[in-house]
XYZ file of C-alpha atoms in Angstrom:
670
model
C -1.234 -37.596 -8.545
C -4.302 -39.887 -8.784
C -6.121 -38.200 -5.674
C -5.473 -34.973 -6.914
C -6.962 -36.129 -9.910
C -10.119 -37.472 -8.430
C -10.747 -34.445 -6.504
C -10.522 -32.194 -9.662
C -13.154 -34.629 -11.145
C -15.106 -34.180 -8.336
C -15.106 -30.495 -7.913
C -15.821 -30.363 -11.837
C -19.076 -32.114 -10.855
C -19.977 -30.326 -8.128
C -19.260 -27.004 -10.310
C -21.545 -28.022 -13.172
C -24.470 -28.975 -10.582
C -23.737 -25.182 -8.851
C -23.780 -23.513 -12.124
C -26.993 -25.129 -13.108
C -28.639 -24.377 -9.958
C -27.266 -20.658 -9.922
C -27.913 -19.675 -13.757
C -30.682 -22.063 -14.744
C -32.648 -22.195 -11.611
C -31.952 -19.009 -10.026
C -30.897 -20.993 -6.756
C -27.707 -20.179 -4.401
C -25.549 -23.205 -4.713
C -25.022 -23.450 -1.001
C -22.022 -26.201 -0.024
C -21.355 -26.875 -3.504
C -18.722 -23.991 -4.083
C -16.519 -21.610 -1.652
C -18.953 -19.307 -0.071
C -16.615 -16.541 -1.272
C -17.294 -17.560 -4.934
C -21.206 -17.738 -4.379
C -21.037 -13.934 -2.750
C -19.024 -12.918 -5.762
C -21.530 -14.611 -8.311
C -24.463 -12.683 -6.326
C -22.534 -9.354 -6.663
C -22.013 -10.227 -10.207
C -25.902 -10.498 -10.923
C -26.330 -7.198 -9.226
C -23.928 -5.525 -11.727
C -25.939 -6.789 -14.429
C -23.644 -9.519 -15.692
C -26.332 -12.053 -16.208
C -25.965 -13.083 -19.283
C -23.608 -16.255 -19.742
C -22.732 -15.178 -23.247
C -21.762 -11.538 -22.495
C -17.914 -10.864 -23.538
C -16.616 -7.838 -21.787
C -15.139 -5.255 -24.440
C -11.678 -5.868 -24.939
C -10.201 -2.391 -25.119
C -7.147 -1.344 -22.620
C -5.716 1.543 -21.766
C -3.420 3.333 -24.695
C 0.600 3.351 -23.971
C 0.272 6.979 -22.623
C -2.274 6.505 -20.340
C -1.160 3.183 -18.827
C 2.432 4.738 -18.049
C 0.330 7.781 -16.400
C -1.418 4.700 -14.067
C 2.259 3.092 -13.823
C 3.496 6.472 -12.512
C 0.976 6.792 -10.233
C 1.786 3.182 -8.540
C 5.539 3.622 -8.976
C 6.156 2.487 -5.143
C 4.096 -0.545 -5.915
C 5.663 -1.709 -9.170
C 9.095 -0.566 -7.792
C 8.689 -3.108 -4.570
C 6.627 -5.442 -6.841
C 8.546 -6.460 -9.694
C 11.904 -8.131 -8.251
C 8.963 -10.452 -6.665
C 7.251 -10.935 -10.194
C 10.204 -11.646 -11.390
C 11.286 -14.232 -8.823
C 7.664 -15.884 -8.940
C 7.943 -16.174 -12.611
C 11.172 -18.444 -12.191
C 9.584 -20.682 -10.065
C 6.564 -21.136 -12.822
C 8.315 -20.777 -15.780
C 7.306 -23.261 -18.483
C 4.115 -24.357 -16.632
C 1.838 -22.010 -19.021
C 1.228 -19.241 -16.627
C 1.805 -15.876 -15.998
C 2.252 -13.182 -12.961
C 0.340 -10.378 -13.030
C 0.485 -7.092 -10.991
C -2.934 -4.974 -10.511
C -3.714 -1.608 -8.753
C -6.678 -1.223 -6.367
C -9.124 -0.680 -9.031
C -8.064 -3.958 -10.960
C -6.249 -2.265 -13.458
C -3.332 -4.584 -14.845
C -0.113 -2.741 -14.677
C 2.385 -5.100 -15.324
C 2.265 -8.664 -16.575
C 5.212 -11.371 -16.949
C 4.444 -14.906 -18.513
C 5.166 -17.531 -20.810
C 4.617 -16.601 -24.503
C 2.264 -19.446 -25.522
C -0.053 -18.576 -22.787
C 0.222 -14.811 -22.934
C -1.135 -15.030 -26.720
C -4.352 -16.656 -25.295
C -4.587 -14.654 -22.386
C -4.574 -11.570 -24.921
C -7.730 -12.711 -26.410
C -9.569 -12.023 -23.223
C -7.858 -8.973 -22.509
C -5.402 -10.250 -19.742
C -2.948 -7.845 -20.384
C -1.228 -4.289 -18.970
C -3.578 -1.579 -19.573
C -7.019 -3.764 -19.135
C -9.490 -3.545 -16.062
C -10.190 -6.709 -14.165
C -12.534 -5.250 -11.811
C -15.463 -7.788 -10.799
C -18.204 -5.607 -12.040
C -16.453 -5.589 -15.580
C -15.280 -8.833 -15.668
C -17.378 -10.863 -13.512
C -15.986 -13.582 -11.130
C -12.049 -13.371 -11.460
C -9.096 -13.749 -8.851
C -8.145 -10.080 -9.269
C -11.264 -8.520 -8.958
C -12.783 -10.851 -6.524
C -9.568 -10.648 -4.116
C -10.061 -6.660 -4.148
C -13.709 -6.743 -3.391
C -13.328 -9.279 -0.658
C -9.744 -8.035 0.331
C -8.653 -11.783 0.711
C -6.852 -14.357 -1.071
C -8.717 -16.217 -3.454
C -8.286 -18.841 -6.068
C -10.995 -19.053 -9.004
C -10.630 -22.592 -10.959
C -12.168 -22.908 -14.625
C -15.963 -22.238 -14.738
C -16.048 -20.717 -11.022
C -15.214 -17.608 -13.419
C -18.781 -15.714 -13.584
C -18.443 -15.339 -17.189
C -18.180 -18.660 -19.533
C -15.738 -16.637 -21.635
C -12.886 -16.793 -19.106
C -13.580 -20.531 -17.832
C -10.305 -21.742 -19.599
C -8.703 -19.747 -16.923
C -7.507 -20.792 -13.167
C -6.210 -17.977 -11.146
C -4.842 -17.279 -7.782
C -4.971 -13.515 -6.032
C -3.819 -12.137 -2.803
C -4.356 -8.408 -2.230
C -1.619 -5.998 -1.223
C -2.142 -3.700 1.516
C -0.026 -0.734 1.711
C 1.674 0.567 5.025
C -0.991 2.504 6.298
C -3.320 -0.302 6.242
C -5.005 0.737 2.747
C -5.758 -1.759 -0.209
C -3.285 -0.731 -2.787
C -3.040 -3.480 -5.169
C -3.294 -7.529 -5.982
C -0.713 -9.692 -7.113
C -1.852 -12.849 -9.225
C -1.048 -15.970 -10.963
C -3.325 -17.096 -13.917
C -2.777 -20.083 -16.261
C -4.385 -22.393 -18.060
C -7.201 -24.475 -16.156
C -5.684 -27.871 -16.890
C -2.726 -27.524 -15.562
C -3.664 -25.925 -11.980
C -0.970 -26.320 -9.198
C -2.244 -26.931 -5.815
C 0.578 -24.710 -4.139
C -0.293 -21.532 -6.399
C -2.587 -19.876 -3.613
C 0.111 -20.377 -1.104
C 2.640 -18.774 -3.278
C 0.614 -15.682 -4.131
C 0.344 -15.421 -0.334
C 3.775 -15.523 0.311
C 4.766 -13.325 -2.289
C 2.323 -10.515 -1.805
C 3.136 -10.542 1.899
C 6.743 -9.927 0.823
C 5.663 -6.916 -1.441
C 3.923 -5.627 1.633
C 6.940 -5.792 4.071
C 9.272 -4.489 1.209
C 6.869 -1.554 0.861
C 6.572 -0.761 4.793
C 10.361 -0.950 5.292
C 10.977 1.242 2.076
C 8.384 3.789 3.492
C 9.818 3.724 7.300
C 13.280 3.672 6.434
C 13.928 6.637 8.494
C 11.737 5.579 11.409
C 12.326 3.207 14.022
C 11.310 -0.304 13.021
C 9.890 -2.456 15.718
C 9.790 -6.094 14.410
C 8.111 -8.452 16.667
C 6.569 -12.457 16.311
C 5.324 -15.032 18.871
C 8.270 -17.286 17.681
C 11.865 -15.796 17.556
C 12.461 -17.991 14.345
C 9.786 -15.887 12.336
C 11.719 -12.343 12.780
C 12.775 -11.385 9.702
C 10.305 -13.153 7.531
C 7.162 -12.349 5.739
C 5.196 -13.245 8.868
C 6.822 -11.107 11.278
C 4.936 -7.971 12.725
C 6.069 -4.529 12.077
C 5.680 -1.000 13.399
C 6.972 2.081 12.559
C 7.674 4.430 15.881
C 8.918 7.827 15.797
C 11.538 9.148 18.045
C 9.278 10.523 20.421
C 7.285 7.125 20.883
C 4.699 7.973 18.779
C 3.597 4.598 16.583
C 3.296 5.627 13.011
C 2.207 2.624 11.075
C 1.759 -1.100 11.935
C 1.533 -3.688 9.442
C -1.514 -6.406 9.033
C 0.478 -9.275 10.462
C 1.416 -6.657 13.668
C -2.098 -6.550 14.218
C -3.312 -10.053 14.253
C -0.130 -11.060 16.337
C -1.165 -8.581 18.739
C -5.111 -8.944 18.627
C -5.751 -5.259 18.106
C -7.122 -3.206 15.204
C -5.009 -0.678 13.505
C -6.655 2.130 14.898
C -6.027 1.065 18.255
C -2.211 1.395 17.754
C -1.584 4.061 14.935
C -0.879 7.375 16.565
C -0.631 5.972 20.088
C 2.047 5.821 22.577
C 4.464 2.863 22.228
C 4.018 1.967 25.593
C 0.154 1.645 25.291
C 0.523 -0.995 22.626
C 3.548 -2.779 23.789
C 3.445 -2.422 27.272
C 6.964 -1.368 27.292
C 9.414 1.634 27.017
C 10.802 2.549 23.779
C 13.946 4.025 25.390
C 14.375 0.590 27.611
C 14.372 -1.135 24.419
C 16.739 1.158 22.226
C 19.158 1.112 24.929
C 19.029 -2.760 25.302
C 19.209 -3.417 21.978
C 21.272 -0.921 20.592
C 24.301 -2.287 20.406
C 23.063 -5.701 19.135
C 21.837 -5.237 15.579
C 20.434 -8.689 15.533
C 19.804 -9.032 19.104
C 16.328 -9.699 20.480
C 14.265 -9.427 23.965
C 11.178 -10.955 24.810
C 8.525 -8.202 26.044
C 4.532 -8.702 26.902
C 1.695 -7.114 24.716
C -2.001 -6.915 25.316
C -1.180 -10.309 27.228
C 0.744 -11.823 24.772
C 4.481 -12.945 24.832
C 6.509 -11.520 21.679
C 10.191 -11.708 20.622
C 11.396 -7.896 19.494
C 13.883 -6.680 17.137
C 14.670 -3.286 16.380
C 15.926 -2.039 13.028
C 15.975 0.974 11.254
C 17.678 4.655 12.641
C 18.115 4.232 16.354
C 18.453 7.598 17.707
C 21.604 8.228 19.966
C 19.735 9.207 23.332
C 17.030 8.359 25.761
C 15.409 10.661 27.955
C 12.401 9.798 30.201
C 10.926 7.196 27.961
C 11.535 8.825 24.806
C 14.634 8.681 22.037
C 15.870 12.050 20.684
C 18.673 12.626 18.128
C 19.480 15.334 20.638
C 18.208 16.779 23.795
C 15.059 18.018 24.097
C 13.795 21.442 24.935
C 12.119 21.899 27.832
C 8.656 22.527 27.395
C 6.686 25.396 29.568
C 4.000 23.822 31.959
C 0.674 23.831 30.518
C -1.359 26.687 31.813
C -4.198 25.911 34.283
C -7.329 26.965 33.515
C -8.780 29.494 35.938
C -10.906 27.977 38.347
C -13.450 31.046 38.392
C -14.502 30.422 34.855
C -17.258 28.579 34.607
C -17.413 25.209 32.415
C -19.060 25.652 29.421
C -22.025 23.212 28.715
C -21.182 20.879 25.953
C -23.596 20.968 22.841
C -24.645 17.599 21.672
C -23.115 16.790 18.611
C -25.468 16.024 15.329
C -24.891 12.759 14.092
C -22.808 12.996 10.726
C -24.542 12.024 7.634
C -23.433 8.562 6.303
C -24.399 6.529 3.363
C -26.028 4.607 6.240
C -28.304 7.250 7.194
C -29.321 8.040 3.215
C -30.701 4.180 2.935
C -34.195 4.607 3.485
C -35.495 1.671 1.273
C -35.147 2.968 -2.450
C -33.580 0.096 -4.358
C -31.982 2.370 -6.993
C -30.426 4.711 -4.295
C -29.320 1.300 -2.534
C -27.661 0.063 -5.509
C -25.835 3.282 -5.793
C -25.028 3.099 -2.100
C -23.578 -0.265 -2.012
C -21.104 0.734 -4.994
C -20.065 3.419 -3.386
C -19.223 1.391 -0.199
C -16.979 -0.755 -2.100
C -14.606 1.948 -2.563
C -14.275 3.774 0.505
C -10.673 4.209 1.461
C -9.403 3.521 -1.702
C -8.081 6.071 -4.319
C -10.739 5.701 -6.660
C -12.380 9.256 -7.800
C -16.361 8.543 -8.033
C -18.465 10.409 -10.627
C -22.420 11.335 -9.028
C -24.815 11.727 -11.816
C -28.490 12.812 -11.410
C -30.887 15.273 -11.815
C -30.504 18.861 -10.215
C -31.672 18.420 -6.680
C -31.378 14.965 -6.593
C -29.202 15.035 -3.491
C -25.526 14.732 -5.327
C -23.868 16.708 -2.813
C -25.645 15.052 0.029
C -24.485 11.799 -1.114
C -20.935 13.546 -1.639
C -20.907 14.126 2.287
C -22.395 10.859 3.323
C -19.441 9.203 1.262
C -16.712 11.512 2.751
C -18.533 10.981 6.257
C -18.421 6.996 5.843
C -14.870 6.658 5.009
C -11.123 7.017 6.379
C -11.128 10.757 5.713
C -14.037 11.798 7.795
C -12.449 13.659 10.264
C -10.422 15.721 7.608
C -12.230 18.494 5.566
C -14.824 18.224 2.827
C -14.425 20.905 0.542
C -17.158 21.823 -2.092
C -16.980 24.007 -5.265
C -20.227 24.721 -7.573
C -18.553 24.752 -11.142
C -21.521 26.216 -12.355
C -21.991 28.899 -9.921
C -18.696 30.922 -10.122
C -17.868 33.243 -13.002
C -15.085 31.555 -15.453
C -13.034 34.632 -14.685
C -12.849 33.594 -10.908
C -13.176 29.769 -10.995
C -9.154 29.226 -11.735
C -8.414 31.393 -8.633
C -11.131 29.562 -6.505
C -9.589 25.771 -7.336
C -6.097 26.367 -7.642
C -5.490 29.068 -5.291
C -3.143 32.147 -5.778
C -0.005 33.911 -4.558
C -0.331 37.771 -3.149
C -0.613 40.134 -6.115
C -1.092 37.440 -8.608
C -3.939 39.518 -10.446
C -5.768 42.845 -10.047
C -8.076 42.727 -6.956
C -6.346 39.693 -5.263
C -5.872 39.574 -1.573
C -2.391 40.351 -0.283
C -1.789 37.381 1.332
C -2.670 35.123 -1.160
C -5.274 32.334 -1.163
C -4.839 28.607 -0.883
C -7.472 27.569 -3.264
C -10.245 24.709 -2.551
C -7.376 22.038 -3.954
C -4.966 22.797 -1.112
C -8.315 23.351 1.428
C -9.122 19.761 1.063
C -5.466 18.382 1.285
C -5.874 15.070 3.515
C -9.866 15.005 2.901
C -12.285 15.372 -0.192
C -12.682 17.618 -2.764
C -16.260 17.729 -3.951
C -16.505 19.432 -7.747
C -20.419 19.908 -8.237
C -21.430 20.451 -11.771
C -18.188 19.391 -13.165
C -19.782 19.695 -16.599
C -19.780 22.891 -16.572
C -16.149 23.303 -16.022
C -14.505 25.569 -18.546
C -12.192 23.610 -21.032
C -9.017 25.083 -20.496
C -9.208 24.600 -16.826
C -10.171 20.912 -17.312
C -6.440 20.194 -18.462
C -5.187 22.041 -15.262
C -7.606 19.701 -13.199
C -6.189 16.915 -15.179
C -2.565 17.604 -14.353
C -3.214 17.982 -10.771
C -4.893 14.497 -10.511
C -2.250 13.161 -12.739
C 0.616 14.490 -10.769
C -1.033 14.913 -7.372
C 0.537 18.738 -6.944
C -1.184 22.119 -7.521
C 0.654 25.435 -8.423
C -1.361 28.607 -7.553
C -2.032 31.304 -9.795
C 1.393 33.577 -9.984
C 3.457 30.889 -8.247
C 6.212 28.441 -9.985
C 5.892 26.043 -6.704
C 4.498 23.107 -7.101
C 2.746 21.685 -3.698
C 1.847 18.135 -3.281
C -1.677 17.244 -2.341
C -3.452 14.609 -1.269
C -7.328 14.542 -1.967
C -10.014 12.054 -2.120
C -12.165 13.345 -5.501
C -15.610 13.475 -5.950
C -17.618 14.893 -8.968
C -21.324 15.522 -9.805
C -23.078 16.759 -12.735
C -26.453 16.683 -14.222
C -25.123 16.623 -17.696
C -24.549 13.197 -19.772
C -20.845 13.608 -19.640
C -20.426 11.138 -22.412
C -22.294 13.186 -24.840
C -20.560 16.178 -23.466
C -17.283 14.243 -24.623
C -18.631 13.597 -28.092
C -19.295 16.910 -28.832
C -16.082 18.350 -27.603
C -17.375 20.203 -24.588
C -16.129 18.151 -22.191
C -12.161 16.441 -22.397
C -12.273 12.434 -22.679
C -8.954 11.849 -20.960
C -10.283 13.928 -17.718
C -13.673 12.173 -18.267
C -11.925 8.564 -17.825
C -9.887 10.030 -15.056
C -12.982 11.199 -13.057
C -15.363 8.297 -13.914
C -13.356 5.719 -11.734
C -16.897 4.633 -10.515
C -20.049 5.958 -11.692
C -23.350 6.142 -9.394
C -26.728 7.329 -10.895
C -28.903 8.803 -8.267
C -32.700 8.613 -9.036
C -35.080 11.418 -8.816
C -37.190 12.041 -6.165
C -40.348 11.193 -8.335
C -38.749 7.893 -9.335
C -38.127 6.667 -5.551
C -40.371 4.230 -3.688
C -38.721 5.476 -0.268
C -40.658 8.967 0.183
C -42.413 8.191 3.312
C -39.242 7.154 5.106
C -37.409 10.289 3.452
C -40.090 12.712 4.751
C -40.017 11.028 8.361
C -36.066 11.468 8.577
C -36.414 15.140 7.250
C -39.385 15.883 9.406
C -37.381 14.814 12.276
C -34.349 16.612 11.699
C -36.224 20.074 10.795
C -38.459 19.961 13.806
C -35.623 19.248 16.435
C -36.125 17.487 20.015
C -39.958 17.782 20.946
C -41.973 15.879 23.427
C -43.888 14.494 20.759
C -42.645 14.097 17.454
C -44.211 15.716 14.349
C -46.413 13.361 12.269
C -48.400 13.460 8.512
C -52.039 12.912 8.014
C -52.662 10.447 5.377
C -54.002 12.966 3.075
C -50.956 15.188 3.437
C -48.400 12.058 2.909
C -50.837 11.116 0.105
C -50.294 14.655 -1.709
C -46.689 14.140 -1.168
C -46.324 11.141 -2.778
C -48.758 12.187 -5.973
C -46.906 15.081 -6.615
C -44.139 15.214 -9.083
C -41.441 17.075 -7.509
C -39.672 19.120 -10.397
C -37.499 20.494 -7.728
C -36.298 17.300 -6.159
C -34.971 16.706 -2.930
C -34.465 20.423 -2.320
C -38.119 21.125 -2.830
C -39.337 18.330 -0.722
C -37.190 19.866 2.151
C -38.368 23.215 1.796
C -42.085 22.165 1.790
C -41.363 20.099 5.076
C -39.952 23.098 6.569
C -42.820 25.323 5.552
C -45.293 22.844 6.761
C -43.525 22.727 10.473
C -43.310 26.410 10.464
C -47.300 26.814 9.910
C -48.133 24.388 12.774
C -49.195 26.354 15.824
C -47.898 25.544 19.102
C -48.317 22.465 20.553
C -49.714 21.190 17.015
C -47.816 18.076 15.914
C -50.240 16.870 12.883
C -49.296 18.137 9.700
C -52.297 18.143 7.142
C -52.881 19.174 3.796
C -53.829 23.064 5.110
C -50.002 22.956 6.213
C -48.653 22.002 2.750
C -47.824 24.556 -0.099
C -50.587 24.712 -2.856
C -48.279 24.190 -5.340
C -48.619 20.385 -4.170
C -52.054 20.598 -5.746
C -52.048 22.304 -8.897
C -51.612 20.087 -11.624
C -48.898 20.387 -14.364
C -50.101 22.284 -17.481
C -52.524 19.944 -19.836
C -53.478 17.956 -17.049
C -56.439 17.454 -15.074
C -55.813 18.314 -11.560
C -55.178 15.214 -9.502
C -58.147 15.943 -6.996
C -60.872 15.924 -10.178
C -59.337 12.746 -11.746
C -60.229 11.406 -8.375
C -63.572 12.455 -8.445
C -64.058 11.628 -11.950
C -63.475 7.765 -10.878
C -65.278 8.118 -7.451
C -68.912 6.684 -7.646
C -70.073 8.603 -4.578
C -68.861 11.876 -6.708
C -71.356 10.699 -9.511
C -74.058 10.333 -7.262
C -77.170 12.466 -8.110
C -77.691 15.471 -5.930
C -80.718 16.425 -4.220
C -82.331 19.561 -2.173
C -82.633 22.782 -3.201
C -79.829 24.935 -5.093
C -78.195 26.261 -1.480
C -77.829 22.368 -0.343
C -76.846 20.994 -3.742
C -74.305 23.560 -3.605
C -73.086 22.310 -0.048
C -72.921 18.856 -1.599
C -70.657 19.716 -4.494
C -68.454 21.506 -2.059
C -68.246 18.747 0.110
C -67.623 16.168 -2.305
C -65.025 18.517 -3.825
C -63.593 18.961 -0.556
C -63.273 15.346 -0.365
C -61.756 14.998 -3.412
C -59.166 17.149 -2.716
C -58.377 15.384 0.441
C -59.573 17.951 2.868
C -57.574 20.807 1.343
C -59.741 24.107 1.269
C -57.206 25.598 -1.232
C -56.958 22.910 -3.700
C -60.943 22.387 -3.318
C -61.407 25.858 -4.063
C -59.480 26.011 -7.180
C -61.291 22.788 -8.348
C -64.806 24.791 -7.920
C -63.116 28.225 -9.054
C -64.400 30.304 -6.059
C -62.617 31.888 -3.118
C -61.557 29.909 -0.031
C -63.962 32.145 2.072
C -66.824 31.435 -0.503
C -66.005 27.663 0.019
C -66.039 27.953 3.760
C -69.283 30.147 3.471
C -71.146 27.243 1.034
C -69.968 24.638 4.177
C -71.503 26.580 6.569
C -68.356 27.189 8.689
C -68.616 31.036 8.182
């Protein structure tokens, strides 16, 4: 006990030193704290949580909204509640509480000692509050979700001093498909820290994961394995769900660690490729031994294996079946005379990494979006029209686990109000006048398994907002003219140029839908605000020009003109300008100059002097006296104006108020 107290005092001294270095001297406290805590502090600073006196809002979801979220996480709660109650029995009267949160850090349910719960309520440590790291700073729940690892946060390790009376231990919970779905946490007073709490939380989250896996795959063959026979049946065992035809449907985290492989190397593969053994042989040997085990080799490792779940009665040629399988016709051999088609090289997909060309604001948006890849969190993209919101949405889709599934986009502002409902929800044949006889599935159903992108969501009519909210809550869609609800699985990305908070305030957008869509919000900078225009231009030009012996280049004058322009049309306008410039290149020409750029780039906005004249006004050479006769003076003026316009004939002619032909004559070129 004295040793533990001495360790706590030493930790307190190191923690105090670490906070002084980080908060007062802006230096990393390397070696003083767990690297995981240091990484979290740095993230919190990027989130803008730098003020030590900052107190996050104490609001939490109302009863109805909380019930909605609990319904969405009903399987997690169903398997997690008994474990929470069991854990609480172990720590009762210790001034602590047990918490179950979802993958967004939303507290779904809590149970704890009354005296501590009342103190926890003051910092909104209660059901319905969010403890995401970007809102509450470093804390066990939010940091465990960010790091996807078990973590303990003791006292002043919390980023916000407001939470420093807490000591918290949390461990993430992964679903049967390997996705992060929640976190189990034990929180208490920092003065009553227990050494074994983190181990208890780790074990408890593993039990929840095991219960979830066995529940979801109760009708499949469960292959249970471990390198030690006495670990079979424990939370440490590996679990693989296998279909009767021998396909691995899912494998838990313990399983991938025991096999030394990634989940992608096992799921949807044949059992014999993963375990180096026949599934039919295992079934035959263990069918009449419910608790029996055998030893097999997998990935060069020795494993003890046990079978549970539903074992089919037959085995045929390495597969197991409920009844004899039908004979499949032999595959048709391709005609040998038919020439093989040349494979077209696939264009690399647009990803978040592709978009990152050096602008700090855009990089911050990309970093935020990357954190929720694969999680069931809607993302709201805000920014001016043409800022690249759909491009960002596609990159987000292509960077996540749904990349091979559909990406379906719908612009809510470009479709008449009378048609948007059928476009979004689909319709049954004959549902309305003009409807196709066979009906149509609608964008939501088309996006099943993938991503639905709703552009300009702020322009969606109010009556459809209610229907969309219901779809998002129930995960079911009912086409027009039908009474049958169809279950859907979609990742939702929305975008708008409007300020939805203001739309909510004036009654133009539903508040409940706003909070449902705004799981995470990112704001894209307009093109005129970005610092990476040169990198963008190079990438867009390379993509548009295609494969060439010599890549397309831009002269310094052309690049300066591009950087100086305000780009009211944003990225869309820039892309069109580059396309036109490349189209104007002569055969064999690879250098884009000002003459290839649209003339509008050299036109000053109304009420402002053209950029060329401003440059000339501050150029000592332009103010130098003119010599010679009138003809020579005219030539000198033309030369100086052309120089000030960066060599652009059109811009110089407009500056002088003469035609291009007249300017050429003054320069002696005609």
